[in-house]
Short mmCIF file of C-alpha atoms in Angstrom, two decimals:
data_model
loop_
_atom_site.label_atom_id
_atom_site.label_comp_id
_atom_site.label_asym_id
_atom_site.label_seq_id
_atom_site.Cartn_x
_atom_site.Cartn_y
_atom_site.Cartn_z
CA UNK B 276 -59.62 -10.97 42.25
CA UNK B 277 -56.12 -10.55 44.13
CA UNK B 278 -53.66 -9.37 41.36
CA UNK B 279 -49.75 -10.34 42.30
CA UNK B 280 -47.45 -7.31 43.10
CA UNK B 281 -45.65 -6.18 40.11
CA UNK B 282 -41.99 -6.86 41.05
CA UNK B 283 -43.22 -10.43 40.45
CA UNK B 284 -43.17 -9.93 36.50
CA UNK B 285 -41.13 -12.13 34.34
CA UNK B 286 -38.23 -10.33 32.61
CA UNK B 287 -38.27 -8.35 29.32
CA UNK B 288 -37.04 -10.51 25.96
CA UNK B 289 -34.75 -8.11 25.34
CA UNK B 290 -30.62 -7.51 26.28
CA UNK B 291 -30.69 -5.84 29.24
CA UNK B 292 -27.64 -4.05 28.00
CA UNK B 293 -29.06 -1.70 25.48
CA UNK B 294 -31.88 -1.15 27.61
CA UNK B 295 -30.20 -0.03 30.99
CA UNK B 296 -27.82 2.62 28.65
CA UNK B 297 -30.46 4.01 27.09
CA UNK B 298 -32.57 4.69 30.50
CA UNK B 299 -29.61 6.23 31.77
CA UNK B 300 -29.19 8.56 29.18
CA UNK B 301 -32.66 9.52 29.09
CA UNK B 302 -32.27 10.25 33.11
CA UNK B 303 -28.77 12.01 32.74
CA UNK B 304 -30.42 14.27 30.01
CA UNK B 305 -32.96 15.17 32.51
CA UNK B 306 -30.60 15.87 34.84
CA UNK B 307 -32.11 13.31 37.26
CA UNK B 308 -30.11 11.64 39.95
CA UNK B 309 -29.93 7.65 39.96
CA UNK B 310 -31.61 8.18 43.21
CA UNK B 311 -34.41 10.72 42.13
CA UNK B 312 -35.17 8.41 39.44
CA UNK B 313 -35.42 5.23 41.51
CA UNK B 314 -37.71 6.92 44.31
CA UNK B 315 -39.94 8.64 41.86
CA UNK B 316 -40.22 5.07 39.89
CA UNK B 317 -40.83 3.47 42.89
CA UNK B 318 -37.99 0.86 42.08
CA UNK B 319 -35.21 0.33 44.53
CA UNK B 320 -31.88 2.06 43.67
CA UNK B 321 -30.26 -1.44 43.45
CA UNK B 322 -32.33 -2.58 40.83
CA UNK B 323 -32.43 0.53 39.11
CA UNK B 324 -28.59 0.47 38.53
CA UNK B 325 -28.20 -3.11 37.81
CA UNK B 326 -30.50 -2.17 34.89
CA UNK B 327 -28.46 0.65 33.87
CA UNK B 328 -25.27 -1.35 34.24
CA UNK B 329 -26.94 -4.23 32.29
CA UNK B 330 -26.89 -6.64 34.92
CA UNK B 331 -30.27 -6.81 35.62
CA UNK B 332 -33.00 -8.03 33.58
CA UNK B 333 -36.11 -5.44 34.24
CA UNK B 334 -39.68 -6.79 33.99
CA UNK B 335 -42.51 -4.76 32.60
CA UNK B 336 -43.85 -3.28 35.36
CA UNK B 337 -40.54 -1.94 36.67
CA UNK B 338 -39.86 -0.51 32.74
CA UNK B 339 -43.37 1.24 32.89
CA UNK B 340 -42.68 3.17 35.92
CA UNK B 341 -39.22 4.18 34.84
CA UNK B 342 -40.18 5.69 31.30
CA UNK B 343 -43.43 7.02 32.94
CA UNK B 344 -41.00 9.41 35.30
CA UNK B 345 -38.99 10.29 32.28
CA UNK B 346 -41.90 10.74 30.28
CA UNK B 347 -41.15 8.42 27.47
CA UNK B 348 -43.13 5.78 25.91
CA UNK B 349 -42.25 2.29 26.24
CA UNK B 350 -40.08 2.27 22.93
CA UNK B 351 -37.78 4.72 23.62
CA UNK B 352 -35.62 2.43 26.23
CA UNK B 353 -36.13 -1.19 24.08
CA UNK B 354 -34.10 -1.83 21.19
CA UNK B 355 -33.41 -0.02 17.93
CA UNK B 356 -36.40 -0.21 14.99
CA UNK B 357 -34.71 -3.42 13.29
CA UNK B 358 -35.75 -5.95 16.06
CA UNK B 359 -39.64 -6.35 17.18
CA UNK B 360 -39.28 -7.03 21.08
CA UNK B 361 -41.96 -8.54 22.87
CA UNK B 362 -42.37 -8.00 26.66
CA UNK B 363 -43.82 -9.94 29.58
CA UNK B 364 -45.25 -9.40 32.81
CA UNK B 365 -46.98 -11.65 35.56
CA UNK B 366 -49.83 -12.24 32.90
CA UNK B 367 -49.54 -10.26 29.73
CA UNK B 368 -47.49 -10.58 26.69
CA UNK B 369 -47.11 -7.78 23.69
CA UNK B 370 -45.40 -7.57 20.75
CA UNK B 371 -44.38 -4.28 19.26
CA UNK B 372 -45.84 -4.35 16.16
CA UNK B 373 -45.06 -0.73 15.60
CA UNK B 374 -44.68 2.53 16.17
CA UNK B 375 -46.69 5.83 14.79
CA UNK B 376 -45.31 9.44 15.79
CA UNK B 377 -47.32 12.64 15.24
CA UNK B 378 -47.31 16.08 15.99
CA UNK B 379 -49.34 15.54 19.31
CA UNK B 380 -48.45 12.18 20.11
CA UNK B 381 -46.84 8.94 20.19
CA UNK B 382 -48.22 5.62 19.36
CA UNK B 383 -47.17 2.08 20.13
CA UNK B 384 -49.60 -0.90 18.31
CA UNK B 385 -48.65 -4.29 20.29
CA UNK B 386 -50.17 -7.90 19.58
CA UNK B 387 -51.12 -8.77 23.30
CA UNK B 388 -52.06 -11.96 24.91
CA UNK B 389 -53.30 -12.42 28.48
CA UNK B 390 -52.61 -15.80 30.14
CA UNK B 391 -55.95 -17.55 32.20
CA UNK B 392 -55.01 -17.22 35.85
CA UNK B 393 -53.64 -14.31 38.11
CA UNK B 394 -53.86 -10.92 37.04
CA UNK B 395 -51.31 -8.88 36.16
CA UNK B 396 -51.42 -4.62 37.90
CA UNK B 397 -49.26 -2.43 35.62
CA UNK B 398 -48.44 0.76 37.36
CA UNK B 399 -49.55 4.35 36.08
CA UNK B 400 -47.66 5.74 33.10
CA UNK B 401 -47.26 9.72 32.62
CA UNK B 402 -50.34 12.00 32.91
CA UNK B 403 -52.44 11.46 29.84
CA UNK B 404 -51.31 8.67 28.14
CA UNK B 405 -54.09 6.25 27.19
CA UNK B 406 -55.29 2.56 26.13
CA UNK B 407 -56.95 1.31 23.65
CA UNK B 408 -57.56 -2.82 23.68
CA UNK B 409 -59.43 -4.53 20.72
CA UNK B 410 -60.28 -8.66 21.83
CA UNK B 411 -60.15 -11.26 19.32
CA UNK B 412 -60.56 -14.21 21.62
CA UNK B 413 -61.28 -15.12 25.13
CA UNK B 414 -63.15 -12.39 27.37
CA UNK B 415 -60.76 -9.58 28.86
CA UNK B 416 -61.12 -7.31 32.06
CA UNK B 417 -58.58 -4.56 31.94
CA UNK B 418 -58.32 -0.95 33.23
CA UNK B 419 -58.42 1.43 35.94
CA UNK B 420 -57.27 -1.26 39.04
CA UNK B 421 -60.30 0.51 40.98
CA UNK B 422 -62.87 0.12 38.37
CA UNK B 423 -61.66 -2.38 35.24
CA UNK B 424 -64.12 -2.97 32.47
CA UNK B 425 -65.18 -6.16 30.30
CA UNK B 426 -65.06 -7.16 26.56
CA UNK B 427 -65.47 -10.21 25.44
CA UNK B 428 -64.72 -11.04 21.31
CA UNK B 429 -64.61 -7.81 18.68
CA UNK B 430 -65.09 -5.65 22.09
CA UNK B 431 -63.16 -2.84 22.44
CA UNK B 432 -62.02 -1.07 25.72
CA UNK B 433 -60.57 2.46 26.67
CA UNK B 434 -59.39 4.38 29.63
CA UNK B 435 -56.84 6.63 30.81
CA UNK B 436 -53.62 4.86 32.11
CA UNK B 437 -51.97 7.52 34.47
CA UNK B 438 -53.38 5.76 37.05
CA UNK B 439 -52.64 1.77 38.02
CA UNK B 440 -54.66 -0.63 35.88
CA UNK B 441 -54.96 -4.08 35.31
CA UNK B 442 -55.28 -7.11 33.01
CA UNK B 443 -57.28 -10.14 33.31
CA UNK B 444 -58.73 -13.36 31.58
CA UNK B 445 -61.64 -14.02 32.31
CA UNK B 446 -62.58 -17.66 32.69
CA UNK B 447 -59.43 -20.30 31.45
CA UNK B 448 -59.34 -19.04 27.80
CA UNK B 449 -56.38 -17.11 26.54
CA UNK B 450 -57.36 -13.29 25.33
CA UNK B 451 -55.92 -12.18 22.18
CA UNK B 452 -56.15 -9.00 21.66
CA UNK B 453 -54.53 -5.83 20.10
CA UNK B 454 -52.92 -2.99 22.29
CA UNK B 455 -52.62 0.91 21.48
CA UNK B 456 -51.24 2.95 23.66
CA UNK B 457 -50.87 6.94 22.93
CA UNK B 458 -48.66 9.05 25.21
CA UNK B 459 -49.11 12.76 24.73
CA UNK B 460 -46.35 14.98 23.28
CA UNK B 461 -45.59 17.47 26.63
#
């Protein structure tokens, strides 16, 4: 299956304003240039600082790739613990449900729903951080972009996402399913 390119995502559901600050002062306390950031990311610089300006609605993908360089999860750029934010991407849509921290790691639990139709290719987060999907309806293929796997209802896939990976329905049924990610404390 062809899966569209990720700057096609639809936009996150949250203000772009709170966002874009709080990716630039997670890059200005790494003492990364607006320019490192973008080329690392693999985001243009334009669209990089119309996010940080708040100007610019980012989709998923390009959010993934940005905390991935800065080594955050997800969470750490979307809005403050009183609001539950759901993103969206060409395919996929999650709610943050919430959000565990440990010693070792960080975890983010999101209701997730994956649309019938094109695929949606998220690109890699930060070395180590993995995914855990749980399907309650409709029959899922998600993973590595090279070699995704297949659960249908009460399955449960897993792989490392420091690499690109993918999500699918399979067939026309909507998948329901839940989402754990865990990025590693460095």
């Amino acid at each position: 299956m062809e899966l569209p390119a990720p700057a096609r995502g639809r936009a996150i559901d949250t203000s772009a304003g709170p966002v874009g600050r709080r990716v630039r002062e997670l890059r200005e306390e790494r003492g990364m240039s607006l320019s490192t950031l973008a080329r690392l990311a693999g985001v243009g610089k334009a669209t990089l600082s119309g996010l940080e300006n708040g100007t610019r609605n980012p989709t998923l993908e390009t959010l993934y790739a940005v905390t991935a360089q800065l080594g955050v999860p997800l969470t750490a750029v979307l809005a403050g613990p009183a609001t539950t934010p759901t993103v969206s991407g060409t395919a996929v849509s999650a709610t943050l449900l919430e959000v565990f921290t440990e010693a070792d790691a960080t975890y983010e639990l999101y209701r997730m729903r994956v649309a019938p139709g094109p695929g949606q290719l998220s690109p890699a987060h930060q070395p180590g951080v993995t995914e855990h999907v749980t399907v309650f309806a409709g029959v899922l293929r998600a993973g590595p972009a090279d070699a995704p796997l297949t659960a249908g209802v009460g399955g449960h896939l897993r792989w490392t996402s420091d690499v690109p990976h993918s999500y699918a329905a399979v067939g026309d049924e909507e998948v329901s399913a839940s989402l754990l990610l865990r990025y590693p404390r460095r």
